[in-house]
Short mmCIF file of C-alpha atoms and ligand atoms in Angstrom, two decimals:
data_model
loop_
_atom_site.label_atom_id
_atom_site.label_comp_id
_atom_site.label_asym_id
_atom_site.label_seq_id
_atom_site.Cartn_x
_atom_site.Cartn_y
_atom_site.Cartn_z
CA UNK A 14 100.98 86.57 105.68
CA UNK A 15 97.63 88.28 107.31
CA UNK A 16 95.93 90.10 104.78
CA UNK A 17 93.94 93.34 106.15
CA UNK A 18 91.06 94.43 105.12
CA UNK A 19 91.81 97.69 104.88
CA UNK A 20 95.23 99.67 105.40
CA UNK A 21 94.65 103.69 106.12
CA UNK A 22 97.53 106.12 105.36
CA UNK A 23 97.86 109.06 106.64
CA UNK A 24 95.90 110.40 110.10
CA UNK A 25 94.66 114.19 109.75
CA UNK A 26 91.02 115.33 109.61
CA UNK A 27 90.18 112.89 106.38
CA UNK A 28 92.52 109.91 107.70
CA UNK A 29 91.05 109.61 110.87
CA UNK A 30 87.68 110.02 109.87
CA UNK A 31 87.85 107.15 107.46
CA UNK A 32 89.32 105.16 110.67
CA UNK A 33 86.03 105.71 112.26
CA UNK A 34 83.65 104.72 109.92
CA UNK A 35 85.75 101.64 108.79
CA UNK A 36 85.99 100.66 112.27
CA UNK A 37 82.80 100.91 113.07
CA UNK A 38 81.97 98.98 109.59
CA UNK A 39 83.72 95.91 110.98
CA UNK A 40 86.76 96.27 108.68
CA UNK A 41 89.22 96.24 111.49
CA UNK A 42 91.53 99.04 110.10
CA UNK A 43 95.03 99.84 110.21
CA UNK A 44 95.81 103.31 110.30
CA UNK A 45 99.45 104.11 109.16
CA UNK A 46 99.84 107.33 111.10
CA UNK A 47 102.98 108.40 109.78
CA UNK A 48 105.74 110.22 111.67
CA UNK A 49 107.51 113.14 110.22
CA UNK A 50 107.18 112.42 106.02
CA UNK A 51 106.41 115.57 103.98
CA UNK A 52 107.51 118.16 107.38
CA UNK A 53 103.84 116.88 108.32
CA UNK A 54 103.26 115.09 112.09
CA UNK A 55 100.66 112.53 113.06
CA UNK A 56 97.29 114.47 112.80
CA UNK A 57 98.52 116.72 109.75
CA UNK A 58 98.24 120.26 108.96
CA UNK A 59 96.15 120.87 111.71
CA UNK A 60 98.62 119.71 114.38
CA UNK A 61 100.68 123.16 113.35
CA UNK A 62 97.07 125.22 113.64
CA UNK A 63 95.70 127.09 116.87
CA UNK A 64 92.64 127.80 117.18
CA UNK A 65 90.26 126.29 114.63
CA UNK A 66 87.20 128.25 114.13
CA UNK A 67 85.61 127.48 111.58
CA UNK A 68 84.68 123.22 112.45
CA UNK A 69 81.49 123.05 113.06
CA UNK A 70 80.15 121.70 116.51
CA UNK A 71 82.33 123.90 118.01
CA UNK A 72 81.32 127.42 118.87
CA UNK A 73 84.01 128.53 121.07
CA UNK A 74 86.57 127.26 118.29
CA UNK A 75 89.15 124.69 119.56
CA UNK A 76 92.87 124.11 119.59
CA UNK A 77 94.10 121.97 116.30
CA UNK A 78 95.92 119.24 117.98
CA UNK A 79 93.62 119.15 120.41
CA UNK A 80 90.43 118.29 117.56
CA UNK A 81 93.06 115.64 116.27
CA UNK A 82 93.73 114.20 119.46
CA UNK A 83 89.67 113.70 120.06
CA UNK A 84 89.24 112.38 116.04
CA UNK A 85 92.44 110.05 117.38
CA UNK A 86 90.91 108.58 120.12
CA UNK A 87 87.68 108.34 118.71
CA UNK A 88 88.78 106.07 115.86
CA UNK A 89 90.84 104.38 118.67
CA UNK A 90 87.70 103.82 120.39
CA UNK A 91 86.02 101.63 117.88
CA UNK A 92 89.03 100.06 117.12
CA UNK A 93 91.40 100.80 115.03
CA UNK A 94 94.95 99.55 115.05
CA UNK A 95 97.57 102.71 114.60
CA UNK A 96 101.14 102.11 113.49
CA UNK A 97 103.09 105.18 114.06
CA UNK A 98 105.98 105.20 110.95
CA UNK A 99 105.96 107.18 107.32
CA UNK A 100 105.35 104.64 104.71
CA UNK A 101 108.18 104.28 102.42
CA UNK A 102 107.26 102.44 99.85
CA UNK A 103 103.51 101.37 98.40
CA UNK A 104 102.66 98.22 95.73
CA UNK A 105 99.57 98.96 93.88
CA UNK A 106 100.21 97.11 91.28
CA UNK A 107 99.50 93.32 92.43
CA UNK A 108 96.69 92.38 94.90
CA UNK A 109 96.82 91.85 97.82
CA UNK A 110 98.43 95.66 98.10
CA UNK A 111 101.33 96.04 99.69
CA UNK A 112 102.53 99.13 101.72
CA UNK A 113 105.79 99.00 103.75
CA UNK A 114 106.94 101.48 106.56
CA UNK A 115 111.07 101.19 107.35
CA UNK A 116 110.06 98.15 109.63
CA UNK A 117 107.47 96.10 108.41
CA UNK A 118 105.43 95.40 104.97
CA UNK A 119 101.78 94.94 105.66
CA UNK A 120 99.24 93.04 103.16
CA UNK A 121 96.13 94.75 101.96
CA UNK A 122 92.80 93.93 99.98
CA UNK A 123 91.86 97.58 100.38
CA UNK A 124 93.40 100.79 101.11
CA UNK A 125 92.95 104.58 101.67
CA UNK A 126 95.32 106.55 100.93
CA UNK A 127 94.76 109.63 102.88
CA UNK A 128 98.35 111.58 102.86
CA UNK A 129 97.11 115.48 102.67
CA UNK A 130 99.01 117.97 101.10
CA UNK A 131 101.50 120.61 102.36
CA UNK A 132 101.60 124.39 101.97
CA UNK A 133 104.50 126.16 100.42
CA UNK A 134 106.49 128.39 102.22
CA UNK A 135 109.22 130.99 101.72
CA UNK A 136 111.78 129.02 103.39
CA UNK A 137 112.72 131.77 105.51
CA UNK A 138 113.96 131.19 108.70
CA UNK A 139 111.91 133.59 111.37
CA UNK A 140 109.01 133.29 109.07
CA UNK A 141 109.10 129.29 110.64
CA UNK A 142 109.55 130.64 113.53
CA UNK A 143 106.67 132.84 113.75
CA UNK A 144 104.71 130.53 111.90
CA UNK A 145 105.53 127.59 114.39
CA UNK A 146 104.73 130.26 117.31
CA UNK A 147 101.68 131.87 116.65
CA UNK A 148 103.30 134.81 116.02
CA UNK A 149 101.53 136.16 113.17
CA UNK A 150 102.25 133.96 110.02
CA UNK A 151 100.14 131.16 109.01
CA UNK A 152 99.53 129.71 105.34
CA UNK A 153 95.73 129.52 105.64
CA UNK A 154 93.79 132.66 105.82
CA UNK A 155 90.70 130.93 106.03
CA UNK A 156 91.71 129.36 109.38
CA UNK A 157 93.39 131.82 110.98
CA UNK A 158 92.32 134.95 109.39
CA UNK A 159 89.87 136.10 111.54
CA UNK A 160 92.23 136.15 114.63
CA UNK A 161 92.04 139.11 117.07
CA UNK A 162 95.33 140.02 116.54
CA UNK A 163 95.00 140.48 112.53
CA UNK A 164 91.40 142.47 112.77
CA UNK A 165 92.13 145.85 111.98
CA UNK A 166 95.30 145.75 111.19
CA UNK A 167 97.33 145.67 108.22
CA UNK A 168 98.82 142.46 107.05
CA UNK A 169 99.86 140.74 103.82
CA UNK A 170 99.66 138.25 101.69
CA UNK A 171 102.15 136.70 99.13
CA UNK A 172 101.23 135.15 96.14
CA UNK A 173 99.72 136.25 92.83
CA UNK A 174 97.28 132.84 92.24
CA UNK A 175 93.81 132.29 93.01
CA UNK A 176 94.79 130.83 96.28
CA UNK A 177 96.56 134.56 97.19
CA UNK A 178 93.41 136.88 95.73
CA UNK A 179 91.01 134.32 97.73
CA UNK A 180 92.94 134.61 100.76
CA UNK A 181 93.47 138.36 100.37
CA UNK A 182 89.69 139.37 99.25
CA UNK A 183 88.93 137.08 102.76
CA UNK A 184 91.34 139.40 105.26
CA UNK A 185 89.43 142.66 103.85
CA UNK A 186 86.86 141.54 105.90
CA UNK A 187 88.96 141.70 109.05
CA UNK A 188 91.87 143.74 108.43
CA UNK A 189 92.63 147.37 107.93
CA UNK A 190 93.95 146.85 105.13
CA UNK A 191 95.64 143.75 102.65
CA UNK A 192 98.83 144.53 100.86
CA UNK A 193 99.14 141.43 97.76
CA UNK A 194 102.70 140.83 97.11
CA UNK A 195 103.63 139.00 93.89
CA UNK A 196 106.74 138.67 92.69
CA UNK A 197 105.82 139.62 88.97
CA UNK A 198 103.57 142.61 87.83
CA UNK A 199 101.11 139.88 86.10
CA UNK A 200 98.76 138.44 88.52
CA UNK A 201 98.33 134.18 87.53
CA UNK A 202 94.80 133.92 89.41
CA UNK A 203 91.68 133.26 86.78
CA UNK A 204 89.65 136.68 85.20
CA UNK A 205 87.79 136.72 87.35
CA UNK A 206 89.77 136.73 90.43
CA UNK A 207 91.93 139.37 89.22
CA UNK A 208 88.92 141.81 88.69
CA UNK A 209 88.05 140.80 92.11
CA UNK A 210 91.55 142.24 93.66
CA UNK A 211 91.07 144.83 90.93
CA UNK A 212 87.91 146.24 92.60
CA UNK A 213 88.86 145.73 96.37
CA UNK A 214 91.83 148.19 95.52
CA UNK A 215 89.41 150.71 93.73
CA UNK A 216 87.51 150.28 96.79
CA UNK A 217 90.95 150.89 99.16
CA UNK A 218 90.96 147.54 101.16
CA UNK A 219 93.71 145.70 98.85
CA UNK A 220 97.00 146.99 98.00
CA UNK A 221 98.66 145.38 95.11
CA UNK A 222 102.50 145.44 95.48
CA UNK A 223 103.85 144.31 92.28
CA UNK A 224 107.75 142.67 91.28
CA UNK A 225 108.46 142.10 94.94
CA UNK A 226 109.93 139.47 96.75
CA UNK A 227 109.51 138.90 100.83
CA UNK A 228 113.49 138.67 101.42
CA UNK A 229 112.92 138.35 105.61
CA UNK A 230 109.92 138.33 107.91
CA UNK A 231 110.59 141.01 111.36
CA UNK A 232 109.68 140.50 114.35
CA UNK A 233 110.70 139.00 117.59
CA UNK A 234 107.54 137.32 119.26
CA UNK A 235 105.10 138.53 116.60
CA UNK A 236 105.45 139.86 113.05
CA UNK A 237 106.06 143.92 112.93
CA UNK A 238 107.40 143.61 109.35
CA UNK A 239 108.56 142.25 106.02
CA UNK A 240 111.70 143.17 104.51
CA UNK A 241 111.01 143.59 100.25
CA UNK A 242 113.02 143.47 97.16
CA UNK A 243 112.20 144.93 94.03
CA UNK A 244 112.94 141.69 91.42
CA UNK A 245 113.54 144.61 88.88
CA UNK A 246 115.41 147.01 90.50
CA UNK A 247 117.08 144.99 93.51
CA UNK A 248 115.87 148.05 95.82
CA UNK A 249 115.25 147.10 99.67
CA UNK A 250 112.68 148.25 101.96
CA UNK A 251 110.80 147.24 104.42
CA UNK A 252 106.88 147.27 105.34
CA UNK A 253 105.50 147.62 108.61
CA UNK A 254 102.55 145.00 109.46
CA UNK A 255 100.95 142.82 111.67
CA UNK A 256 100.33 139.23 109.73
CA UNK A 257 101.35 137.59 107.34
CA UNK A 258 99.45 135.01 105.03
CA UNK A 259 101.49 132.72 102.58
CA UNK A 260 99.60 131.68 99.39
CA UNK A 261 102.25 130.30 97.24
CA UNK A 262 99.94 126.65 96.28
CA UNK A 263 100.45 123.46 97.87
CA UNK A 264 102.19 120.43 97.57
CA UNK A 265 99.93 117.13 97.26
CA UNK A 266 101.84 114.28 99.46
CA UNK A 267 101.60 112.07 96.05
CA UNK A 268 105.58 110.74 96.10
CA UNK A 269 104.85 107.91 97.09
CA UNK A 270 102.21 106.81 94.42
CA UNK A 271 103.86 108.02 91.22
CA UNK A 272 103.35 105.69 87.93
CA UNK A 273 101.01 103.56 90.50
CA UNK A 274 98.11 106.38 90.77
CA UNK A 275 96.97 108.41 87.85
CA UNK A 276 97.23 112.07 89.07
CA UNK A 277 96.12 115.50 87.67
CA UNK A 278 97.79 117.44 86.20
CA UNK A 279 98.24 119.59 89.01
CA UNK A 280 99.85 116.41 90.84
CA UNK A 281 97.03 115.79 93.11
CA UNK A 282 95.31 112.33 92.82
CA UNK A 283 92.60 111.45 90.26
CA UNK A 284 89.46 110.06 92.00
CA UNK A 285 86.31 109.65 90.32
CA UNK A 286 83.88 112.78 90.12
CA UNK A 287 81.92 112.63 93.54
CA UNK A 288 83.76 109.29 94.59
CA UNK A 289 86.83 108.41 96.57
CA UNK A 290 87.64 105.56 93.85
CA UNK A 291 91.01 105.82 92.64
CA UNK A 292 92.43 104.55 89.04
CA UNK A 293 92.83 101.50 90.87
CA UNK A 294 90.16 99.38 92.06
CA UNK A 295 90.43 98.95 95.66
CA UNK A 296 92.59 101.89 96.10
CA UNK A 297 90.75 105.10 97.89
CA UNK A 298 91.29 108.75 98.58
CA UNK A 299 90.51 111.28 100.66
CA UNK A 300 91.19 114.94 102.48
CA UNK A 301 93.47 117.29 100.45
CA UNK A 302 95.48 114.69 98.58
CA UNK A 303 92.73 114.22 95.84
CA UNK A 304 91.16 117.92 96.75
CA UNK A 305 92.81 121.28 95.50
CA UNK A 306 89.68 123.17 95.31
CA UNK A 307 88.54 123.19 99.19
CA UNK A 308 91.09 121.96 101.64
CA UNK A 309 89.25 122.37 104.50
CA UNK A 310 89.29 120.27 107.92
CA UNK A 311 85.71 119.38 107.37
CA UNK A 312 85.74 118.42 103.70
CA UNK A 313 89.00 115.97 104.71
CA UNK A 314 86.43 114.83 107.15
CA UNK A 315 83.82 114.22 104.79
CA UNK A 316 85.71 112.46 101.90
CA UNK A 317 87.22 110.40 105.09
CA UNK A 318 83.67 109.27 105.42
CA UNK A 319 83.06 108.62 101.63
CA UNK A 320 86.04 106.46 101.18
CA UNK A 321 85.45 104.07 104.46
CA UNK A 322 82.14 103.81 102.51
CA UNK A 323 83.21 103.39 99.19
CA UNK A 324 85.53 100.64 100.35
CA UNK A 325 83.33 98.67 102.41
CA UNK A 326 81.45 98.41 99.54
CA UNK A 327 84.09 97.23 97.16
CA UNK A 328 85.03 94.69 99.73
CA UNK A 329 81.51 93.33 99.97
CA UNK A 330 81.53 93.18 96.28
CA UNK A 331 84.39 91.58 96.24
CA UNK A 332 83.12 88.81 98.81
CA UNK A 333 85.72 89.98 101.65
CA UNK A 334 83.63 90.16 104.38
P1 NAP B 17 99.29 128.70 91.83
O1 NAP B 17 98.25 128.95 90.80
O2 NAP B 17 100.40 127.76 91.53
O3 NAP B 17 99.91 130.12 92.19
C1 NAP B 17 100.98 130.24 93.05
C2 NAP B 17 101.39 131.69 93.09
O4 NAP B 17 102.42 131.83 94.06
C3 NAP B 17 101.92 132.21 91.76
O5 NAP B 17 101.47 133.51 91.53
C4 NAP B 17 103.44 132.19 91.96
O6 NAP B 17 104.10 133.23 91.29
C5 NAP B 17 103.56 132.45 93.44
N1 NAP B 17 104.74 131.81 94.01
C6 NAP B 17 105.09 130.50 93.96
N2 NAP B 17 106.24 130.32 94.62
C7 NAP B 17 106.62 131.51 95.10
C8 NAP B 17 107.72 131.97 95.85
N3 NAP B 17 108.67 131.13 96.28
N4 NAP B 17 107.80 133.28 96.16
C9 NAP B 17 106.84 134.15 95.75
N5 NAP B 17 105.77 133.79 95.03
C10 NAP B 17 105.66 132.48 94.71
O7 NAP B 17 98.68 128.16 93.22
P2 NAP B 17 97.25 128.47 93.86
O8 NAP B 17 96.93 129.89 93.80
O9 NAP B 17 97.28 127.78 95.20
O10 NAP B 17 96.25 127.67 92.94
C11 NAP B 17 96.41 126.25 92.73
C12 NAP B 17 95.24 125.73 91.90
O11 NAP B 17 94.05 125.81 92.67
C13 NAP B 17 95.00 126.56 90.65
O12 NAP B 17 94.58 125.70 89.63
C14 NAP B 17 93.88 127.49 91.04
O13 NAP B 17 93.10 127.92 89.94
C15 NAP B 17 93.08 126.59 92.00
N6 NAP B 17 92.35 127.43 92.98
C16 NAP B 17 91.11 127.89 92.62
C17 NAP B 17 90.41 128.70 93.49
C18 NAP B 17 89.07 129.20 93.09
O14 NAP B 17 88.69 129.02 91.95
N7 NAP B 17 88.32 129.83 93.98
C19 NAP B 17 90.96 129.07 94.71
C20 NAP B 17 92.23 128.60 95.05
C21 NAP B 17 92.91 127.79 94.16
P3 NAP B 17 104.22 133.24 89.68
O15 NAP B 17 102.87 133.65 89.18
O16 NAP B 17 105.29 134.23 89.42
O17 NAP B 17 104.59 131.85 89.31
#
């Protein structure tokens, strides 16, 4: 069987970028693309963004599937191979690597493993729908937060972690005001977060809106409302605003790597302080899967880069040329 070099899996911002540098390194990767695993798409969280702002190189912002489509077919352009199919099953253990899709098992003397992560969400139905339409719900403040249609208004945010005081102490800057909604009247984010939403509320730009749980998201087009329940007193009201901002964690896409991988404890992958290098020689990571500190499109893009790096030079150590 033909052994590749190296196998990529996974095709957002750190996926692709590792496609680029490999390919350009001679290693004649294969990028698994994936097709629906984890709710995510080919191109990854960023294929259910709008406008991305905050990328640098472009000044005008540009349109998330539309950056993925140029990192696509600039990896394409220096050569790499795509296969467009989830991986279902990976062997770590034994080298060559193997990593099968439904259809095919491919051979490996390297791979990247580069599967993001996903956001949690409600599960409510219209806040999909507004969050698939633009309509006023997203689960990244960072990208989306600075939006015309969220400055100076009031929106929310749900969550009571670091993620949710992070996101929230970000939309003061924009919005009228931030109402924090946690479902319990004990806040989980770090000191020194919570003394951060402490003092924006002194200050009048955060409202904290304790034991309450977003039961339905309003609105037809965009978001005019939440519908709340009091988790002590099952009372129902609503609250009129104009965005809403989920920060309820993430999900690592690390399924498929369990007992092959060591993980943290928060059940994103281990890599080696300022490396891509896995527990497993030969196996790499990069983007959000290994990263639940910054989770941004351009530090994907960056570990990308380290871990096409890093592996060309385990392969040359290895004498695979
Ligand atoms: P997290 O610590 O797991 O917090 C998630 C929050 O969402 C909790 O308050 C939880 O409520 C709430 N939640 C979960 N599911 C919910 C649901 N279905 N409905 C309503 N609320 C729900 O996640 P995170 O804030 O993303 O942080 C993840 C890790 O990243 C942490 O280790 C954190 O310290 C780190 N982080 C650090 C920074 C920083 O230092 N600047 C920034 C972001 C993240 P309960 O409290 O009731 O469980």
């Amino acid at each position: 069987m033909n052994v590749e070099k190296c196998v990529i899996i996974g095709s957002g911002p750190a996926g692709l970028t590792a496609a680029i540098y490999a390919a350009r390194a001679a290693l004649d990767p294969l990028c698994i693309e994936g097709y629906n695993a984890g709710g995510l798409i080919p191109g990854g969280q960023l294929m259910f963004t709008t406008d991305v702002e905050n990328y640098p190189g472009f000044p005008h912002g540009i349109m998330g599937p539309e950056m993925m489509k140029a990192f696509r077919d600039q990896a394409e352009r220096f050569g790499t191979r795509f296969i467009r199919d989830d991986v279902s099953e990976v062997d770590f253990r034994r080298r060559p690597f193997t990593v099968k899709t439904p259809d095919q098992a491919v051979q490996a003397h390297a791979v990247i493993v580069a599967t993001g992560a996903r956001a949690n969400w409600l599960g409510l139905e219209n806040e999909q729908r507004l969050a698939k339409s633009g309509g006023g719900v997203s689960a990244c403040a960072v990208c989306d937060g600075a939006l015309p249609m969220f400055r100076n208004q009031e929106v929310a945010v749900v969550g009571g972690g670091d993620s949710a005081v992070e996101e929230a102490s970000y939309l003061t800057k924009f919005a009228s005001k931030v109402h924090l909604i946690h479902r319990r009247d004990q806040l989980r984010a770090s000191k020194a977060m919570q003394e951060r939403a402490f003092k924006l509320e002194r200050e009048g730009k955060l409202a904290l809106v304790w034991d309450s749980q977003v039961i339905d998201v309003l609105g037809d087009k965009t978001i005019t409302g939440l519908k709340l329940k009091n988790t002590k007193t099952g009372q129902v009201r609503e609250m009129p605003i104009k965005g809403l901002f989920l920060g309820i964690g993430h999900t690592p896409n690390t399924d498929l790597f369990n007992g092959q991988l060591e993980l943290e404890e928060s059940g994103y992958l281990k890599v080696r302080p300022g490396s891509s290098y896995t527990s497993v020689p030969g196996i790499f990571a990069a983007g959000d899967v290994a990263d639940h500190v910054y989770r941004q499109a351009v530090t994907a893009a960056g570990t990308g880069c380290m871990a096409a790096i890093d592996c060309e030079r385990w392969l040359a150590e290895q004498g695979i040329e």
